[in-house]
mmCIF file with all atom_site columns, C-alpha atoms in Angstrom:
data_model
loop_
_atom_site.group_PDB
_atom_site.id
_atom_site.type_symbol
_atom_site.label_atom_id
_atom_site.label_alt_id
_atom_site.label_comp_id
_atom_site.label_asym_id
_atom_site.label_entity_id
_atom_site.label_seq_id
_atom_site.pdbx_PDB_ins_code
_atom_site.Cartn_x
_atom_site.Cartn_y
_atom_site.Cartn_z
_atom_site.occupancy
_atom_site.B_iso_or_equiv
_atom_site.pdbx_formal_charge
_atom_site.auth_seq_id
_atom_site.auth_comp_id
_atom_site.auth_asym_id
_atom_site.auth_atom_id
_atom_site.pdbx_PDB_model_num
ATOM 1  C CA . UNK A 1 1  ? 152.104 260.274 -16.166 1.00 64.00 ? 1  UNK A CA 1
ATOM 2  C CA . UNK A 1 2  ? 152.026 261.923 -12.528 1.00 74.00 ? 2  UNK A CA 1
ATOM 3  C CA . UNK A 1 3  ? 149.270 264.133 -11.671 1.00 74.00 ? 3  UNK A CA 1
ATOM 4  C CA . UNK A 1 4  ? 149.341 267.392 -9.590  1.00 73.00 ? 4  UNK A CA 1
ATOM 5  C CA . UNK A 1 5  ? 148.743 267.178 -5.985  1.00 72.00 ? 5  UNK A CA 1
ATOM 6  C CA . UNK A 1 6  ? 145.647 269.812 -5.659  1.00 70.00 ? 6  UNK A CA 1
ATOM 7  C CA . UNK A 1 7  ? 146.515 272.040 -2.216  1.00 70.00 ? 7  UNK A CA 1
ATOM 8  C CA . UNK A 1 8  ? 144.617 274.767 -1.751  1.00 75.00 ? 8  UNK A CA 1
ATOM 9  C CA . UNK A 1 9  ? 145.851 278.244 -2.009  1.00 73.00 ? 9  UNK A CA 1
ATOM 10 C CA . UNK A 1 10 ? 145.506 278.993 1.942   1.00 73.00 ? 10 UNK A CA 1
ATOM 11 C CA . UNK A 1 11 ? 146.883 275.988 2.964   1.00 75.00 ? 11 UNK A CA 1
ATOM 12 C CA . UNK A 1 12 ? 149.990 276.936 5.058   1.00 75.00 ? 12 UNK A CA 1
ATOM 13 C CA . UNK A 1 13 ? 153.121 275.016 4.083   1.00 78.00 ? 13 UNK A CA 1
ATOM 14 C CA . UNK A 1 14 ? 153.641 271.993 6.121   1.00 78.00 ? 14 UNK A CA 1
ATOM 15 C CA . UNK A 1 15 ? 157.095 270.131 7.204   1.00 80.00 ? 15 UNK A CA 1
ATOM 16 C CA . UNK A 1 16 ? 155.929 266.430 8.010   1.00 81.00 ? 16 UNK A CA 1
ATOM 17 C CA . UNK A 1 17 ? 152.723 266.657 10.551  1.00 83.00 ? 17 UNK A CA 1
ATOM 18 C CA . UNK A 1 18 ? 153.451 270.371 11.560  1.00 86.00 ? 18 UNK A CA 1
ATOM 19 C CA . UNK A 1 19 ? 153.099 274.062 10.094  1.00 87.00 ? 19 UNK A CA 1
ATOM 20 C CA . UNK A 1 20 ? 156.209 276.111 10.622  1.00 88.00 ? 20 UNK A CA 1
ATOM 21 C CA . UNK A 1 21 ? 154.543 277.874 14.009  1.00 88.00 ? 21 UNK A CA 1
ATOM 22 C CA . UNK A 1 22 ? 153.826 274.198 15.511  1.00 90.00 ? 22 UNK A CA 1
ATOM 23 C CA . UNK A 1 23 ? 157.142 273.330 15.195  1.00 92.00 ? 23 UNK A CA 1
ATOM 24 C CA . UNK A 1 24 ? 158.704 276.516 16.124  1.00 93.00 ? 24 UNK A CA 1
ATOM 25 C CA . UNK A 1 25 ? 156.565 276.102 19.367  1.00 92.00 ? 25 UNK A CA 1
ATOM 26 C CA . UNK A 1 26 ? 157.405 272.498 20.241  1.00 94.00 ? 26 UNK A CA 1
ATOM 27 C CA . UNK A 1 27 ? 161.040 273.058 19.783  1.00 94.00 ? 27 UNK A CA 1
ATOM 28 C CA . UNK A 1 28 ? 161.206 276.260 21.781  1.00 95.00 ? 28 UNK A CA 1
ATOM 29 C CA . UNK A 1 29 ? 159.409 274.730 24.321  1.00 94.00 ? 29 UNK A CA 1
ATOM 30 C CA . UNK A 1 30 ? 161.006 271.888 24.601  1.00 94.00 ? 30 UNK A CA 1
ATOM 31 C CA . UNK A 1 31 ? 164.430 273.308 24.312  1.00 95.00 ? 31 UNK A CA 1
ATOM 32 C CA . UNK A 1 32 ? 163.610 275.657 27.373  1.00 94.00 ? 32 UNK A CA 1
ATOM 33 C CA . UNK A 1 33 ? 162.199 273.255 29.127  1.00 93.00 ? 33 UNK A CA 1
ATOM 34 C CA . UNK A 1 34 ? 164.992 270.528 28.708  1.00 92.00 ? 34 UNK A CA 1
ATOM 35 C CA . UNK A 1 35 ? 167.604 273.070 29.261  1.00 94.00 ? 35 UNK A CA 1
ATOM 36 C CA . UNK A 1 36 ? 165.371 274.445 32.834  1.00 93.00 ? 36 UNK A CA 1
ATOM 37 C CA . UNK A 1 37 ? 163.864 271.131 34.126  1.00 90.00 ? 37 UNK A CA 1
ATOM 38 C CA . UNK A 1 38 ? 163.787 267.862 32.206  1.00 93.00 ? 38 UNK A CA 1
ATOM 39 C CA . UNK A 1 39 ? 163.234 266.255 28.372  1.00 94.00 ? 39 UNK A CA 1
ATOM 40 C CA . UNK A 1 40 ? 159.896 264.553 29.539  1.00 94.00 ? 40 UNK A CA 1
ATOM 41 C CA . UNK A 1 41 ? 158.545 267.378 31.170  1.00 94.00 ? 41 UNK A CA 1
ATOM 42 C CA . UNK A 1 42 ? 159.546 269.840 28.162  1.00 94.00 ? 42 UNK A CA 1
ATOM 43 C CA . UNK A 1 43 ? 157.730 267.113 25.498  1.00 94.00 ? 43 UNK A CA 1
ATOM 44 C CA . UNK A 1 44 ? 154.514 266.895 27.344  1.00 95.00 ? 44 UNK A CA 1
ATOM 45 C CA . UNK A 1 45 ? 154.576 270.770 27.710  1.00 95.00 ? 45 UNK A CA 1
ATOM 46 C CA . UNK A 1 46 ? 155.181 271.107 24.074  1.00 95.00 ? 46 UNK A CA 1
ATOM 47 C CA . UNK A 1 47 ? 153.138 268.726 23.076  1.00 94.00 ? 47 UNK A CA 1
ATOM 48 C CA . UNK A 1 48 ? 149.975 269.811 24.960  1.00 96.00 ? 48 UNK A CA 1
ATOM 49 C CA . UNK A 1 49 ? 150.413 273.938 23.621  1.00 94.00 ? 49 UNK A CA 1
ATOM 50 C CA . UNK A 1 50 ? 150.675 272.101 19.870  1.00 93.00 ? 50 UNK A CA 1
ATOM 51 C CA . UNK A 1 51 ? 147.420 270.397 21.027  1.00 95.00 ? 51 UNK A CA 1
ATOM 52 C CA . UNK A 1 52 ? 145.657 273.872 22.467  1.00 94.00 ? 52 UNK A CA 1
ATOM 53 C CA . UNK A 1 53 ? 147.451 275.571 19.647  1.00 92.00 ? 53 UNK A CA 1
ATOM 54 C CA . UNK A 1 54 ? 145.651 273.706 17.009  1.00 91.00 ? 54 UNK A CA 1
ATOM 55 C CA . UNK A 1 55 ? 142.379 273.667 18.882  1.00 92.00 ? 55 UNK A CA 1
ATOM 56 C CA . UNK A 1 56 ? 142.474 277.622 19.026  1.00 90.00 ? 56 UNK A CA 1
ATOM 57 C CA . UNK A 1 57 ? 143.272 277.650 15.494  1.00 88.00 ? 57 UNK A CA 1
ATOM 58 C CA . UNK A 1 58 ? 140.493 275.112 14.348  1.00 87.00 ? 58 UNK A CA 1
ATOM 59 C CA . UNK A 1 59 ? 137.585 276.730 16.317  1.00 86.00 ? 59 UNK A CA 1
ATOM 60 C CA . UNK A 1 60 ? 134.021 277.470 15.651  1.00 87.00 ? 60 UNK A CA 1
ATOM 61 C CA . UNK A 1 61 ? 134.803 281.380 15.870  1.00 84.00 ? 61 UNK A CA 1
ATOM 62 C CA . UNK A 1 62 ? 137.860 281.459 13.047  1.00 83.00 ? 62 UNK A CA 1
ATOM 63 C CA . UNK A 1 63 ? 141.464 281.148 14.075  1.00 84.00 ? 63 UNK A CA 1
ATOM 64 C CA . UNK A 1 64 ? 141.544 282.782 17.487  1.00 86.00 ? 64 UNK A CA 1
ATOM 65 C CA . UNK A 1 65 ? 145.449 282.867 17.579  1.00 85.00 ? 65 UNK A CA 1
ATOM 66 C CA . UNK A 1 66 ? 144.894 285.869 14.619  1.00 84.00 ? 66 UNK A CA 1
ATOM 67 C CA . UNK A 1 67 ? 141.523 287.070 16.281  1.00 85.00 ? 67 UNK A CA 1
ATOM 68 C CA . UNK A 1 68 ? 142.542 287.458 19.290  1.00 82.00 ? 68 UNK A CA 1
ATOM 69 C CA . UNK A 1 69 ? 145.746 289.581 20.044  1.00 82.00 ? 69 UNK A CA 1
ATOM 70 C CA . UNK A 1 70 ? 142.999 292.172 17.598  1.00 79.00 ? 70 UNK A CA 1
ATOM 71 C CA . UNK A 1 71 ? 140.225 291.999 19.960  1.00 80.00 ? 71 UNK A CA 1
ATOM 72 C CA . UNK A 1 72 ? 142.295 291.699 23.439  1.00 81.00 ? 72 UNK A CA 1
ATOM 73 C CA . UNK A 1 73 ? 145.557 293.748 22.836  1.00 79.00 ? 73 UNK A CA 1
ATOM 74 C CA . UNK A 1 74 ? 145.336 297.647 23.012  1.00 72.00 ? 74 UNK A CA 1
ATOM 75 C CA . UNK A 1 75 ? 146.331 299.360 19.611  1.00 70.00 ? 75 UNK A CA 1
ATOM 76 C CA . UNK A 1 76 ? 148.279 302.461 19.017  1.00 66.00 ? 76 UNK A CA 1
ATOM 77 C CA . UNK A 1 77 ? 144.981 303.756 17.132  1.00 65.00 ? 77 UNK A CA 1
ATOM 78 C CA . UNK A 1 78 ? 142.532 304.295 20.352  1.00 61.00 ? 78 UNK A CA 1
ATOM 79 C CA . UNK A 1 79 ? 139.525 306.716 19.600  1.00 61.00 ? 79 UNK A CA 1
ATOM 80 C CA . UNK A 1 80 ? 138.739 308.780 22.854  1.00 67.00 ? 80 UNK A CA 1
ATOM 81 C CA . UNK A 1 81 ? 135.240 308.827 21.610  1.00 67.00 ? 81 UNK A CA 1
ATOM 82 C CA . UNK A 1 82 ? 132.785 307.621 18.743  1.00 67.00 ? 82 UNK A CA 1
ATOM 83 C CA . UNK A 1 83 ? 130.832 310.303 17.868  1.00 63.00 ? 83 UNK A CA 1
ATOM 84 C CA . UNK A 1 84 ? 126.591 309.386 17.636  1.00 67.00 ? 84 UNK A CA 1
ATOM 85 C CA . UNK A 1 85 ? 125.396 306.957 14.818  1.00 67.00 ? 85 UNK A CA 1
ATOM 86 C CA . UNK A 1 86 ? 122.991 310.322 13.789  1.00 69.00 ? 86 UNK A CA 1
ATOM 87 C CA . UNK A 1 87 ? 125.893 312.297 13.202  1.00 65.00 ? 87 UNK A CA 1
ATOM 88 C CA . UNK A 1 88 ? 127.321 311.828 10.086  1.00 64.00 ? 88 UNK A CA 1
ATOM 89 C CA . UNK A 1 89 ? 129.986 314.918 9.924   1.00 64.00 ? 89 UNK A CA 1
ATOM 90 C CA . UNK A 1 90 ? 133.928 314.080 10.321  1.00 61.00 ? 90 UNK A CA 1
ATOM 91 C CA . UNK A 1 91 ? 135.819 316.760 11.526  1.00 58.00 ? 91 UNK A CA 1
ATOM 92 C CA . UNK A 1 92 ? 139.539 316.508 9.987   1.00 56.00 ? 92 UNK A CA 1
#
């Protein structure tokens, strides 16, 4: 009799140690860097963004790598003004 694994529904899907965007950075980076420089520096490169990568994801705040580009990157949707918190008519 084997018994389910419980994952959670949020859980992104893993391959070995690594979610797909881990590994998708490490091997880009190391690729580029192999290819421009040398294999050592390209796998401490890649290996310290996985490091930052998963510290920005982990943090106090939420996953900053989603929050982030939101907060810091302009938006096609740009009010020129906000009208008063009194006022409560929308013109359409």
């Amino acid at each position: 009799m084997s018994l389910p694994i419980p994952v959670f529904l949020n859980e992104p899907d893993k391959v070995v140690f690594w979610t797909w965007n881990e590994l998708t950075w490490f091997l880009g980076i190391l690729m580029f860097m192999w290819l421009m420089a040398s294999f050592l520096l390209g796998l401490v490169l890649s290996i310290t963004v996985v490091k930052v990568l998963r510290m920005l994801q982990k943090s106090a705040l939420g996953d900053l790598t989603r929050i982030g580009p939101y907060w810091f990157l302009p938006s096609a949707k740009s009010f020129k003004t906000l009208p008063p918190s009194d006022i409560r008519e929308f013109l359409g």
